[in-house]
Coordinates of C-alpha atoms in Angstrom, one line a residue:
M267 CA -1.8 27.7 -17.1
N268 CA -2.0 23.7 -18.6
L269 CA -3.1 23.1 -22.3
F270 CA -6.8 21.9 -22.3
D271 CA -6.7 18.1 -22.5
V272 CA -8.5 16.8 -25.7
Y273 CA -6.4 14.7 -27.9
P274 CA -4.3 11.7 -27.2
L275 CA -0.9 12.3 -28.5
N276 CA 2.0 10.6 -30.2
D277 CA 5.2 11.7 -28.0
I278 CA 6.9 12.8 -31.1
E279 CA 7.8 16.3 -31.3
I280 CA 7.9 17.5 -35.5
V281 CA 10.6 19.9 -35.5
K282 CA 11.3 20.3 -39.7
A283 CA 9.3 18.9 -42.7
S284 CA 9.7 19.0 -46.1
G285 CA 7.8 17.7 -49.7
S286 CA 6.1 14.1 -47.9
Y287 CA 8.6 13.6 -44.9
V288 CA 8.6 15.1 -41.3
W289 CA 11.7 14.8 -38.3
D290 CA 11.2 14.8 -34.9
A291 CA 13.4 16.7 -32.2
E292 CA 15.3 14.0 -32.3
G293 CA 16.7 14.1 -35.9
K294 CA 14.1 10.6 -36.8
K295 CA 12.7 11.0 -40.5
Y296 CA 9.1 9.9 -40.7
L297 CA 7.3 9.4 -44.0
D298 CA 4.4 11.8 -43.9
L299 CA 1.2 9.9 -45.3
Y300 CA -1.8 11.5 -43.0
G301 CA -0.3 15.6 -44.0
G302 CA -1.6 16.3 -40.5
H303 CA -5.3 15.6 -41.7
A304 CA -5.5 15.9 -45.4
V305 CA -4.2 19.3 -44.8
I306 CA -0.7 18.8 -46.3
S307 CA -1.6 19.4 -50.0
I308 CA 1.4 20.1 -51.8
G309 CA 4.2 19.3 -49.3
H310 CA 5.4 20.7 -46.6
T311 CA 7.7 23.6 -47.0
H312 CA 7.1 23.8 -51.1
P313 CA 9.6 26.2 -51.9
H314 CA 6.3 28.1 -54.5
Y315 CA 4.5 28.4 -51.0
V316 CA 6.9 29.5 -48.7
S317 CA 7.9 32.3 -51.9
R318 CA 4.5 33.3 -51.8
L319 CA 3.7 33.7 -48.1
T320 CA 7.0 35.4 -47.4
N321 CA 6.6 37.8 -50.0
Q322 CA 2.8 38.9 -49.2
L323 CA 4.0 39.3 -45.0
N324 CA 6.4 41.7 -46.5
K325 CA 3.5 43.7 -48.0
V326 CA 0.9 43.8 -45.7
G327 CA 0.2 40.8 -43.8
F328 CA -3.5 41.6 -42.5
Y329 CA -6.1 44.3 -42.9
S330 CA -10.1 43.8 -42.3
N331 CA -13.0 43.3 -45.3
S332 CA -13.8 46.7 -45.3
V333 CA -11.3 47.6 -47.6
K334 CA -10.4 46.4 -51.2
I335 CA -8.2 42.9 -51.3
A336 CA -7.0 42.5 -54.6
V337 CA -5.5 38.8 -53.5
Q338 CA -9.3 37.7 -52.9
G339 CA -10.8 38.3 -56.6
Q340 CA -7.6 37.2 -57.7
L341 CA -7.7 33.9 -55.5
A342 CA -11.5 33.6 -56.9
E343 CA -10.6 33.9 -60.5
L344 CA -8.4 30.8 -59.8
L345 CA -10.4 28.6 -58.1
G346 CA -13.3 29.3 -60.5
K347 CA -10.7 28.2 -63.2
V348 CA -9.4 25.2 -61.9
S349 CA -12.5 23.6 -60.3
G350 CA -14.3 24.2 -63.4
K351 CA -17.1 26.5 -61.4
T352 CA -16.1 29.6 -63.0
D353 CA -19.8 31.2 -62.9
Y354 CA -19.7 30.3 -58.8
Q355 CA -19.4 32.7 -56.1
L356 CA -16.6 32.4 -53.2
F357 CA -17.0 33.6 -49.5
L358 CA -13.6 32.9 -47.3
C359 CA -13.9 32.3 -43.6
N360 CA -11.1 30.1 -41.7
S361 CA -11.9 26.4 -41.0
G362 CA -14.3 23.2 -41.9
A363 CA -16.7 24.3 -39.7
E364 CA -17.2 27.9 -40.0
A365 CA -17.7 26.8 -44.1
N366 CA -20.0 24.4 -43.6
E367 CA -22.1 26.6 -40.5
N368 CA -22.2 29.3 -43.4
A369 CA -23.8 27.0 -45.8
L370 CA -26.3 25.8 -43.9
K371 CA -27.3 29.6 -42.6
L372 CA -27.0 30.5 -46.3
A373 CA -28.8 27.5 -47.5
S374 CA -31.9 28.3 -44.8
F375 CA -32.2 32.3 -46.0
Y376 CA -32.6 31.0 -49.4
N377 CA -35.6 28.9 -48.8
G378 CA -36.3 30.8 -45.3
R379 CA -36.6 26.4 -44.1
K380 CA -34.9 25.2 -40.9
K381 CA -34.9 20.8 -41.7
V382 CA -31.0 19.5 -42.9
I383 CA -30.4 16.1 -44.1
A384 CA -27.2 14.4 -43.2
F385 CA -26.3 11.1 -42.8
K386 CA -25.1 8.5 -41.0
G387 CA -21.7 8.2 -40.9
A388 CA -21.3 12.4 -41.2
F389 CA -18.5 14.5 -40.1
H390 CA -19.4 18.6 -40.4
G391 CA -17.7 20.0 -37.6
R392 CA -17.9 20.8 -33.8
T393 CA -19.4 24.5 -34.3
S394 CA -23.1 24.7 -33.1
L395 CA -25.2 23.8 -36.8
A396 CA -22.9 21.8 -37.7
V397 CA -22.1 19.5 -34.7
A398 CA -25.6 19.1 -35.2
A399 CA -25.3 17.5 -38.4
T400 CA -22.5 15.6 -36.9
D401 CA -23.2 11.7 -36.8
N402 CA -21.6 11.4 -33.2
P403 CA -23.8 12.5 -30.3
K404 CA -20.9 12.2 -27.7
I405 CA -19.3 15.7 -29.7
V406 CA -23.2 17.4 -29.6
A407 CA -23.0 19.7 -26.5
P408 CA -27.1 20.0 -25.2
V409 CA -26.8 23.9 -25.9
N410 CA -25.9 22.4 -29.5
E411 CA -29.5 19.8 -29.7
T412 CA -31.9 20.3 -32.5
E413 CA -34.7 18.6 -33.8
N414 CA -34.2 20.3 -37.3
V415 CA -31.2 17.8 -38.0
I416 CA -33.0 14.6 -40.3
F417 CA -29.9 11.6 -40.2
L418 CA -31.1 9.0 -42.6
P419 CA -28.5 5.6 -43.9
H420 CA -25.8 6.4 -46.1
N421 CA -26.7 6.1 -50.0
D422 CA -30.3 5.0 -49.0
E423 CA -32.3 6.5 -51.9
Q424 CA -35.7 5.4 -50.6
A425 CA -35.2 6.9 -47.7
L426 CA -33.7 9.8 -49.3
E427 CA -37.3 9.9 -51.4
D428 CA -39.4 9.0 -48.3
A429 CA -37.9 11.9 -46.2
F430 CA -38.7 14.4 -48.9
K431 CA -42.2 12.8 -49.7
T432 CA -42.6 13.6 -45.9
Q433 CA -41.0 16.5 -45.1
G434 CA -39.8 18.2 -48.9
N435 CA -41.4 21.7 -48.5
E436 CA -39.3 22.1 -44.3
I437 CA -36.3 20.9 -45.9
S438 CA -33.6 23.5 -46.2
A439 CA -30.3 21.7 -47.6
V440 CA -29.1 18.6 -47.9
I441 CA -24.9 18.6 -47.1
I442 CA -23.3 15.0 -47.7
E443 CA -19.6 14.4 -48.1
G444 CA -18.6 12.7 -50.8
I445 CA -16.5 10.0 -49.3
Q446 CA -17.2 10.3 -45.3
G447 CA -13.8 11.1 -44.0
V448 CA -14.0 10.4 -39.6
G449 CA -17.0 8.1 -40.9
G450 CA -14.5 5.5 -42.7
I451 CA -13.0 6.7 -46.7
K452 CA -17.3 5.9 -47.3
E453 CA -17.9 6.9 -50.7
A454 CA -21.3 7.9 -51.5
S455 CA -22.4 6.7 -54.6
K456 CA -22.4 8.1 -58.3
S457 CA -26.5 7.7 -58.1
F458 CA -27.0 8.6 -54.6
L459 CA -25.6 12.1 -55.3
Q460 CA -27.7 12.3 -58.3
K461 CA -30.8 11.6 -56.2
I462 CA -30.2 14.2 -54.2
R463 CA -29.7 17.2 -56.9
S464 CA -33.2 15.8 -58.3
L465 CA -34.9 16.0 -55.4
C466 CA -33.3 19.0 -53.9
D467 CA -34.4 20.9 -57.6
Q468 CA -38.1 19.2 -57.2
Y469 CA -38.5 20.5 -53.7
N470 CA -36.1 23.9 -53.8
A471 CA -33.8 22.9 -51.6
V472 CA -29.8 23.5 -51.6
Y473 CA -27.3 20.4 -52.2
I474 CA -24.4 21.6 -49.6
A475 CA -21.4 19.3 -51.1
D476 CA -18.9 19.0 -47.9
S477 CA -15.4 18.9 -49.4
V478 CA -13.7 19.9 -46.6
Q479 CA -11.9 16.9 -46.7
C480 CA -12.3 15.3 -49.7
G481 CA -12.1 18.4 -51.8
Y482 CA -9.7 20.6 -53.0
G483 CA -7.9 17.9 -55.6
R484 CA -8.0 14.8 -53.1
T485 CA -10.0 12.4 -55.1
G486 CA -8.4 13.0 -58.6
L487 CA -11.1 15.9 -59.3
F488 CA -11.2 19.0 -58.2
Y489 CA -14.2 17.6 -55.6
S490 CA -15.5 15.0 -55.3
H491 CA -19.2 15.0 -55.9
D492 CA -17.3 15.7 -59.2
W493 CA -17.3 12.4 -59.8
S494 CA -21.2 11.8 -59.7
G495 CA -21.6 14.4 -63.1
V496 CA -24.1 16.6 -61.1
N497 CA -23.5 20.4 -59.8
A498 CA -24.1 21.3 -55.7
D499 CA -25.2 24.4 -55.0
I500 CA -22.6 24.8 -52.4
Y501 CA -19.1 23.4 -52.3
T502 CA -17.1 23.8 -48.7
M503 CA -13.6 23.6 -48.7
A504 CA -11.0 24.0 -46.1
K505 CA -7.8 21.8 -44.8
G506 CA -5.9 21.4 -48.1
M507 CA -7.3 24.8 -49.4
G508 CA -4.5 26.4 -47.7
N509 CA -1.3 23.3 -46.9
G510 CA -1.2 24.3 -43.2
F511 CA -2.5 28.0 -43.1
P512 CA -6.0 28.7 -41.8
V513 CA -8.2 29.4 -44.9
A514 CA -11.6 27.9 -46.0
G515 CA -14.1 28.8 -48.3
I516 CA -17.9 28.1 -49.9
S517 CA -18.7 28.2 -53.6
I518 CA -21.8 29.5 -54.3
A519 CA -24.1 29.1 -57.0
P520 CA -25.2 32.1 -59.2
K521 CA -28.5 31.5 -58.2
F522 CA -28.0 32.7 -54.5
K523 CA -27.9 37.1 -54.5
P524 CA -26.1 38.1 -51.1
W525 CA -26.8 40.9 -49.4
H526 CA -24.8 43.1 -47.4
G527 CA -24.6 41.5 -43.7
E528 CA -25.9 37.9 -44.5
L529 CA -22.6 36.6 -44.0
G530 CA -19.6 38.0 -42.6
T531 CA -15.8 37.2 -40.8
T532 CA -13.3 39.5 -39.5
F533 CA -10.0 36.9 -40.7
G534 CA -11.3 34.8 -43.6
G535 CA -10.0 36.0 -46.8
N536 CA -6.9 37.5 -45.2
H537 CA -3.7 38.4 -47.2
L538 CA -1.9 36.0 -45.9
A539 CA -4.4 33.4 -45.9
C540 CA -5.7 33.9 -50.0
A541 CA -1.5 34.1 -50.9
A542 CA -1.2 30.6 -49.6
A543 CA -4.7 29.6 -51.1
L544 CA -3.1 31.0 -54.4
A545 CA 0.2 28.8 -53.6
V546 CA -1.7 25.2 -53.1
L547 CA -3.5 26.1 -56.6
E548 CA -1.2 27.6 -58.7
T549 CA 1.3 24.0 -57.9
I550 CA -1.6 22.0 -58.6
E551 CA -2.3 23.6 -61.4
Q552 CA 1.8 24.0 -62.9
E553 CA 2.6 20.4 -61.1
N554 CA -0.9 18.8 -62.4
L555 CA -0.9 17.9 -58.9
L556 CA -4.8 16.1 -60.2
E557 CA -3.4 13.5 -62.2
N558 CA -1.1 12.3 -60.2
A559 CA -3.5 12.0 -56.9
R560 CA -5.3 10.2 -59.3
N561 CA -1.9 8.5 -60.9
I562 CA -1.1 7.4 -57.5
G563 CA -3.9 6.7 -55.8
D564 CA -4.5 4.0 -57.8
Y565 CA -1.9 2.4 -57.9
L566 CA -1.5 2.4 -54.0
I567 CA -5.8 1.4 -54.5
S568 CA -4.5 -1.3 -56.5
E569 CA -1.7 -3.0 -54.4
L570 CA -3.2 -2.7 -51.5
K571 CA -6.6 -5.2 -52.5
R572 CA -3.4 -8.2 -53.3
F573 CA -3.2 -8.4 -49.4
E574 CA -5.1 -11.6 -47.8
Q575 CA -5.1 -9.2 -44.7
V576 CA -7.0 -6.6 -45.9
T577 CA -10.6 -6.7 -45.5
E578 CA -11.7 -3.7 -48.0
V579 CA -9.5 -1.1 -49.5
R580 CA -12.3 2.0 -50.8
G581 CA -12.0 5.6 -51.5
R582 CA -10.5 7.3 -54.7
G583 CA -7.0 9.3 -55.9
L584 CA -5.0 10.1 -52.3
M585 CA -8.0 9.2 -49.8
I586 CA -7.6 5.6 -48.7
G587 CA -9.0 3.8 -46.4
I588 CA -7.6 0.3 -45.7
D589 CA -10.1 -2.0 -43.5
L590 CA -8.5 -3.9 -41.1
S591 CA -9.7 -7.0 -38.8
E592 CA -9.3 -6.5 -34.9
E593 CA -6.5 -8.5 -34.5
L594 CA -4.4 -6.5 -37.3
A595 CA -5.4 -3.5 -34.6
H596 CA -1.6 -3.0 -34.0
V597 CA -1.0 -1.5 -37.7
K598 CA -1.3 2.0 -37.1
K599 CA 0.6 1.9 -34.0
D600 CA 3.7 -0.2 -35.8
L601 CA 3.7 1.9 -39.0
L602 CA 4.9 4.9 -36.6
F603 CA 6.9 3.9 -34.2
K604 CA 8.8 0.6 -35.9
H605 CA 8.7 2.0 -39.6
Q606 CA 8.6 6.0 -39.2
I607 CA 5.2 6.5 -41.1
F608 CA 2.7 8.6 -40.3
T609 CA -1.0 7.3 -41.2
G610 CA -4.7 8.4 -40.0
E611 CA -7.7 5.8 -38.8
A612 CA -10.9 6.0 -38.5
K613 CA -13.1 3.6 -36.0
P614 CA -12.9 0.7 -35.5
N615 CA -9.9 -0.5 -36.8
V616 CA -9.4 1.6 -40.4
I617 CA -6.1 3.1 -41.4
R618 CA -6.2 6.9 -43.6
L619 CA -4.2 7.6 -45.8
L620 CA -4.4 11.4 -46.6
P621 CA -0.7 12.6 -48.1
A622 CA 0.1 14.9 -50.0
L623 CA -1.1 15.4 -54.1
N624 CA 2.6 15.0 -54.9
L625 CA 3.1 11.8 -53.4
N626 CA 5.6 10.1 -55.9
K627 CA 5.5 6.7 -56.4
T628 CA 9.3 5.7 -54.0
H629 CA 6.7 6.8 -51.4
A630 CA 3.9 4.9 -52.3
D631 CA 6.3 1.9 -52.5
E632 CA 8.1 2.5 -49.1
F633 CA 5.0 2.6 -46.9
L634 CA 4.0 -1.0 -49.0
E635 CA 7.1 -1.7 -48.2
A636 CA 6.4 -0.9 -44.8
F637 CA 3.0 -1.8 -44.3
S638 CA 3.9 -5.7 -45.8
K639 CA 6.0 -6.4 -43.3
V640 CA 3.5 -4.8 -40.3
V641 CA 1.0 -7.3 -41.7
E642 CA 2.7 -9.9 -43.2
G643 CA 6.1 -10.4 -41.7
V644 CA 7.6 -10.3 -45.5
G645 CA 9.1 -7.6 -48.0
Y646 CA 7.0 -6.5 -50.4
K647 CA 8.0 -6.6 -53.9
A648 CA 6.2 -4.4 -56.4

């Protein structure tokens, strides 16, 4: 049997990882500023993370949600504390797409409506309704197509107001990334998120903050939506939540009253997933990683803006987009194969930096030195 060929692959096999570095099968060392697509939040094989998972595995690795699972309650309590949403409720699942799917379903149960507002450039996942709310027709299969999703221009307050004026009583939810990831590190403005909040309040629609990539401390606050100063009704999260272990969840405002069978999952909230998620939150708290993400992110952004070859630098904290001209389309490849630095990308020509939240200045300078050589042919001077 062959693997189903859906990913273009770099001819690199990673066999070892530690902190912000990984090693391939030939022993070559790489600086990891991609984090497996924003997944590695506290560094590869962090000692506390390894210990937490090992200890849990030596006790019990899995049992279903038909019994009490104490680590679920511990995770909910710590997540509420670290995120500042102590009165919210937690539903645990397995992936970002599943989190968004459950959030949209919960919203529809809440107000009995069908229509969803999403935005140009959005990516919310590849499952049924999540992919229908994703702005990429190529990956929307005919069975996923629906007339219930309304796509509006990103950051266009007037278009948002007009949509609510004409269809407000049919709109179940507005779903938005605080910073678009796949869309090219494009931030929703503070006033735009505040407008979503006010219109959702006015029309009894549900504000869903897709925090799958832009949450869990990546921007220097726990959720990127927090920069707007308003609370969403539901926060979806995954990626950095488990530092590589598949775990996801939705944080649900107290106005939602659950009933048995409303949502469900087999693997969500299993013992190992909760141990991984607890290790991440404990490390974020103990190592002040929100502050570190702000500080190192601010440093990288300010230094990157000094390069004349860079069209634009976008983002917050350690979610950074470097917009380059077409003639610099080789930069990502050169960083990887000439300087052994993993980065992400977004079309048409954006380098995405999504490193661990404990990235330090030495790592940042290592990247800036290599980036300088690639775009300028000269050394970088900090």
